[in-house]
Coordinates of N, CA and C in Angstrom, one line a residue:
A29 N 14.7 -9.9 4.0 CA 15.8 -10.1 5.0 C 16.3 -8.6 5.6
L30 N 16.5 -7.6 4.8 CA 16.7 -6.3 5.2 C 16.0 -6.0 6.4
L31 N 14.7 -6.3 6.4 CA 13.8 -5.8 7.4 C 14.1 -6.7 8.7
E32 N 14.2 -7.8 8.5 CA 14.1 -8.7 9.8 C 15.7 -8.7 10.3
Q33 N 16.5 -8.1 9.5 CA 17.7 -8.2 9.9 C 18.5 -9.6 9.9
C34 N 18.1 -10.1 9.1 CA 18.3 -11.8 8.8 C 19.4 -11.9 7.6
P35 N 20.9 -12.1 8.2 CA 21.8 -12.1 7.0 C 21.5 -13.3 5.9
R36 N 21.8 -12.7 5.0 CA 21.6 -14.0 3.5 C 22.9 -13.7 2.8
S37 N 23.1 -14.9 2.1 CA 24.0 -14.8 1.1 C 23.6 -15.1 0.0
V38 N 23.4 -14.3 -0.9 CA 22.9 -14.4 -2.2 C 24.1 -13.9 -3.3
S39 N 23.9 -14.6 -4.6 CA 24.6 -13.8 -5.8 C 23.5 -13.1 -6.5
V40 N 23.6 -12.1 -7.2 CA 22.7 -11.3 -8.0 C 23.9 -11.5 -9.3
V41 N 23.1 -11.7 -10.4 CA 23.5 -12.0 -11.7 C 22.9 -11.1 -12.8
S42 N 23.4 -10.5 -13.7 CA 22.7 -9.9 -14.3 C 22.0 -10.9 -15.7
A43 N 20.6 -10.7 -15.9 CA 20.4 -11.5 -17.1 C 20.2 -11.1 -18.3
R44 N 20.4 -9.8 -18.3 CA 20.3 -9.0 -19.5 C 22.0 -8.0 -19.6
S45 N 21.7 -7.3 -20.5 CA 22.9 -6.3 -20.6 C 22.0 -5.1 -20.1
S46 N 22.8 -3.8 -19.5 CA 22.5 -2.8 -19.2 C 21.2 -2.9 -18.3
V47 N 21.4 -3.6 -17.3 CA 20.3 -3.5 -16.1 C 20.4 -2.6 -15.2
G48 N 19.5 -1.8 -14.9 CA 19.5 -0.6 -13.7 C 19.1 -1.1 -12.5
V49 N 19.9 -0.9 -11.6 CA 19.4 -1.4 -10.2 C 19.4 -0.3 -9.2
W50 N 18.8 -0.8 -8.1 CA 19.0 0.1 -6.9 C 19.1 -0.2 -6.0
A51 N 19.7 0.4 -5.0 CA 20.5 -0.1 -3.8 C 20.2 0.8 -2.8
A52 N 20.3 0.4 -1.4 CA 20.1 1.1 -0.3 C 20.7 0.6 0.8
D53 N 21.5 1.1 1.8 CA 21.9 0.6 3.0 C 21.2 0.1 3.5
G54 N 21.3 -0.9 4.2 CA 20.0 -2.0 4.9 C 19.9 -1.2 6.1
R55 N 20.7 -0.6 6.9 CA 20.4 -0.2 8.1 C 19.5 1.4 7.9
L56 N 19.7 2.1 6.9 CA 19.2 3.3 6.6 C 17.8 2.9 5.9
F57 N 17.8 1.9 5.4 CA 16.5 1.4 4.6 C 15.4 0.6 5.7
R58 N 16.3 0.0 6.7 CA 15.0 -0.5 8.1 C 14.8 0.8 8.8
R59 N 15.5 1.9 9.0 CA 15.4 2.7 10.0 C 14.2 3.6 9.0
A60 N 13.9 3.9 7.8 CA 13.4 4.5 7.2 C 11.7 3.9 7.0
V61 N 11.8 2.6 6.7 CA 10.6 1.9 6.6 C 10.0 1.8 8.0
Q62 N 10.7 1.7 9.3 CA 10.4 1.6 10.5 C 9.6 2.9 10.8
G63 N 10.3 4.2 10.6 CA 9.6 5.3 11.0 C 8.6 5.7 10.3
A64 N 8.4 5.1 9.1 CA 7.2 5.3 8.2 C 6.0 4.4 8.8
V65 N 6.6 3.0 9.7 CA 5.4 2.2 9.8 C 5.1 2.6 11.5
M66 N 5.6 3.4 12.0 CA 5.5 3.8 13.2 C 4.6 5.2 13.1
S67 N 4.9 6.1 12.3 CA 3.9 7.1 12.1 C 2.4 6.8 11.6
Q68 N 2.6 5.9 10.8 CA 1.2 5.5 10.4 C 0.3 4.7 11.4
I69 N 0.8 3.9 12.5 CA 0.7 3.6 13.5 C 0.0 4.6 14.5
A70 N 0.7 5.6 14.8 CA 0.3 6.9 15.4 C -0.7 7.4 14.7
D71 N -0.7 7.5 13.5 CA -2.0 8.4 12.9 C -3.4 7.5 12.9
N72 N -3.2 6.1 12.6 CA -4.3 5.2 12.8 C -4.9 5.4 14.2
R73 N -3.8 5.2 15.6 CA -4.2 5.3 17.0 C -5.0 6.7 17.1
L74 N -4.5 7.6 16.7 CA -5.0 8.9 16.7 C -6.5 9.0 16.2
F75 N -6.7 8.5 14.9 CA -7.8 8.2 14.3 C -9.1 7.5 15.3
L76 N -8.6 6.0 15.8 CA -9.4 5.1 16.1 C -10.0 6.0 17.7
D77 N -9.2 6.6 18.2 CA -9.2 7.6 19.3 C -10.6 8.6 19.2
S78 N -10.9 9.0 18.1 CA -11.8 9.8 17.8 C -13.1 9.0 17.5
V79 N -13.3 7.7 17.3 CA -14.4 6.8 16.7 C -15.4 6.9 17.9
S80 N -16.4 7.3 17.9 CA -17.4 7.2 19.1 C -17.7 6.0 19.6
L81 N -17.9 5.1 18.4 CA -18.3 3.6 19.1 C -17.1 3.1 19.5
L82 N -15.9 3.5 19.7 CA -14.5 2.8 20.3 C -14.3 3.3 21.6
A83 N -15.4 4.4 22.0 CA -14.7 5.3 22.9 C -15.0 4.6 24.2
D84 N -15.7 3.7 24.5 CA -15.5 2.7 26.0 C -14.5 1.7 26.0
L85 N -13.6 1.5 25.0 CA -12.4 0.6 24.9 C -11.5 1.0 25.8
S86 N -10.7 -0.1 26.5 CA -9.5 0.5 27.5 C -8.4 0.8 26.1
T87 N -7.3 1.4 26.9 CA -6.3 1.7 25.8 C -5.4 0.4 25.2
R88 N -5.5 -0.6 26.4 CA -4.9 -1.4 25.5 C -6.0 -2.3 24.5
A89 N -7.1 -2.1 24.6 CA -8.0 -2.9 23.6 C -7.8 -2.3 22.2
L90 N -7.6 -0.7 22.4 CA -7.6 0.0 21.5 C -6.4 0.0 20.5
D91 N -5.3 -0.5 21.4 CA -4.0 -0.7 20.6 C -4.2 -1.9 19.7
T92 N -4.8 -2.9 20.4 CA -5.2 -4.0 19.7 C -5.9 -4.2 18.6
V93 N -6.8 -3.4 18.5 CA -7.6 -2.6 17.6 C -6.7 -2.3 16.3
C94 N -6.0 -1.0 16.8 CA -5.2 -0.2 16.0 C -4.1 -1.3 15.2
D95 N -3.5 -2.6 16.1 CA -2.5 -3.4 15.4 C -3.2 -4.2 14.5
A96 N -4.6 -4.6 14.4 CA -5.2 -5.6 13.7 C -5.8 -4.6 12.4
S97 N -6.0 -3.4 12.5 CA -6.4 -2.6 11.4 C -5.5 -2.1 10.2
T98 N -6.0 -2.3 9.2 CA -5.5 -1.5 8.1 C -6.0 -0.4 7.5
V99 N -5.3 0.4 6.9 CA -6.1 1.6 5.8 C -6.4 0.9 4.7
Q100 N -7.5 1.3 4.2 CA -8.1 0.7 2.7 C -8.7 2.1 2.2
V101 N -7.9 2.0 1.0 CA -8.3 3.3 0.1 C -9.4 3.0 -0.9
V102 N -10.3 3.9 -1.0 CA -11.6 3.4 -1.9 C -12.0 4.3 -2.8
D103 N -11.6 3.9 -4.0 CA -12.0 5.1 -5.3 C -13.3 5.3 -5.4
V104 N -13.7 6.2 -5.9 CA -15.1 6.9 -6.3 C -15.6 5.5 -7.1
G105 N -17.1 5.3 -6.6 CA -17.7 4.4 -7.3 C -17.1 2.8 -6.8
E106 N -16.2 2.6 -6.3 CA -15.6 1.2 -5.6 C -16.5 1.0 -4.4
C107 N -16.8 -0.6 -4.6 CA -17.7 -0.9 -3.1 C -17.2 -1.8 -2.5
P108 N -16.5 -1.4 -1.1 CA -15.8 -2.1 -0.9 C -16.7 -3.5 0.2
A109 N -18.1 -3.2 0.4 CA -18.9 -4.0 0.8 C -20.3 -4.0 0.3
W110 N -20.8 -5.1 -0.2 CA -22.0 -5.3 -0.5 C -23.3 -6.1 0.2
M111 N -24.6 -5.4 0.3 CA -25.6 -6.4 0.9 C -25.5 -7.9 0.2
G112 N -25.7 -9.0 0.9 CA -25.8 -10.3 0.4 C -24.3 -10.5 0.7
R113 N -23.2 -10.0 0.6 CA -22.1 -10.8 0.8 C -21.5 -10.6 2.1
E114 N -21.3 -11.9 2.7 CA -20.6 -11.8 4.2 C -19.3 -11.1 4.3
T115 N -18.9 -10.4 5.3 CA -17.8 -9.9 5.4 C -17.3 -10.1 6.7
S116 N -16.1 -10.0 6.9 CA -15.5 -10.1 8.5 C -14.8 -8.7 9.1
H117 N -15.2 -7.7 8.1 CA -14.8 -6.5 8.3 C -15.7 -5.7 9.1
I118 N -15.1 -4.5 9.8 CA -16.0 -3.1 10.1 C -15.4 -2.2 9.5
Y119 N -16.1 -1.0 9.1 CA -15.5 -0.2 8.3 C -15.7 1.3 9.0
F120 N -14.8 2.0 9.1 CA -15.0 3.3 9.8 C -14.6 4.4 8.8
V121 N -15.0 5.3 8.4 CA -14.4 6.5 7.2 C -13.6 7.3 7.9
K122 N -12.3 7.3 7.5 CA -11.7 8.1 7.9 C -11.1 9.5 7.5
S123 N -11.5 9.4 6.1 CA -11.4 10.7 5.4 C -12.8 10.7 4.1
G124 N -13.0 11.8 3.6 CA -13.9 11.7 2.7 C -15.7 11.3 3.2
K125 N -16.2 10.9 2.1 CA -17.6 10.7 2.3 C -17.7 9.1 2.0
L126 N -18.6 8.4 2.3 CA -19.2 7.2 1.6 C -20.4 7.1 1.9
R127 N -21.3 6.5 0.8 CA -22.6 6.6 0.7 C -23.1 4.9 0.8
V128 N -24.1 5.0 1.7 CA -24.3 3.5 2.4 C -25.8 3.2 1.7
T129 N -26.0 2.2 1.0 CA -27.4 2.1 1.0 C -27.7 0.6 1.8
A130 N -29.1 0.5 2.5 CA -29.4 -0.6 3.1 C -30.8 -0.6 2.6
S131 N -31.0 -1.9 2.6 CA -33.0 -2.4 2.4 C -33.1 -3.1 3.7
V132 N -34.8 -2.2 4.0 CA -35.1 -2.5 5.2 C -36.3 -3.6 4.9
Y133 N -36.3 -4.6 5.5 CA -37.4 -5.5 5.1 C -38.1 -5.6 6.4
N134 N -39.6 -4.7 6.0 CA -40.7 -5.0 7.3 C -41.8 -5.5 6.4
Y135 N -42.7 -4.7 6.4 CA -44.0 -5.2 5.7 C -43.7 -5.0 4.2
N136 N -42.9 -4.3 3.7 CA -42.5 -4.0 2.1 C -41.2 -3.7 2.4
T137 N -40.3 -3.7 1.2 CA -39.2 -3.4 1.0 C -38.8 -2.1 0.9
Q138 N -37.8 -1.3 1.7 CA -37.5 -0.2 1.2 C -36.2 -0.1 1.6
S139 N -35.7 1.1 0.4 CA -34.0 1.4 0.8 C -34.1 2.7 1.4
E140 N -32.9 2.8 1.9 CA -32.4 3.7 2.7 C -31.0 4.1 2.6
E141 N -30.3 5.4 2.3 CA -29.5 5.9 2.2 C -28.8 6.8 3.0
V142 N -27.7 6.7 3.2 CA -27.3 7.4 4.3 C -25.8 7.9 3.8
L143 N -25.1 9.2 4.0 CA -23.6 9.5 3.7 C -23.0 9.4 5.1
L144 N -22.0 8.6 5.0 CA -21.1 8.9 6.2 C -20.0 9.4 5.9
S145 N -19.8 10.1 7.0 CA -18.5 10.8 7.3 C -17.3 10.4 8.4
P146 N -16.2 11.1 8.3 CA -15.2 10.5 9.3 C -15.8 10.3 10.6
G147 N -15.1 9.3 11.2 CA -15.2 8.9 12.6 C -16.5 8.0 12.9

């Protein structure tokens, strides 16, 4: 409700004694969240501008890709996508390195490993 500027009428009642609460002015909270979101969008757009695969897209198309994108943090050993499992995502390395292993099926099965960097 605070982010959407929708007034709400609610009652807040403590269910236990000595409850600690955190409060923020709605306008300041909204402004802080909006500023953080706008900064993240600008950062994501700057990154997408550096991806060579997207170089031929128009400004409007890049804005659309940016709006539809999210940043996903992957920990060491975590696997955001793996062979045999369908995905509807495309991944670009924003920071760090990502190891990609692929099996090539020709006359025999071979594994190919590539280390990807940002972009």
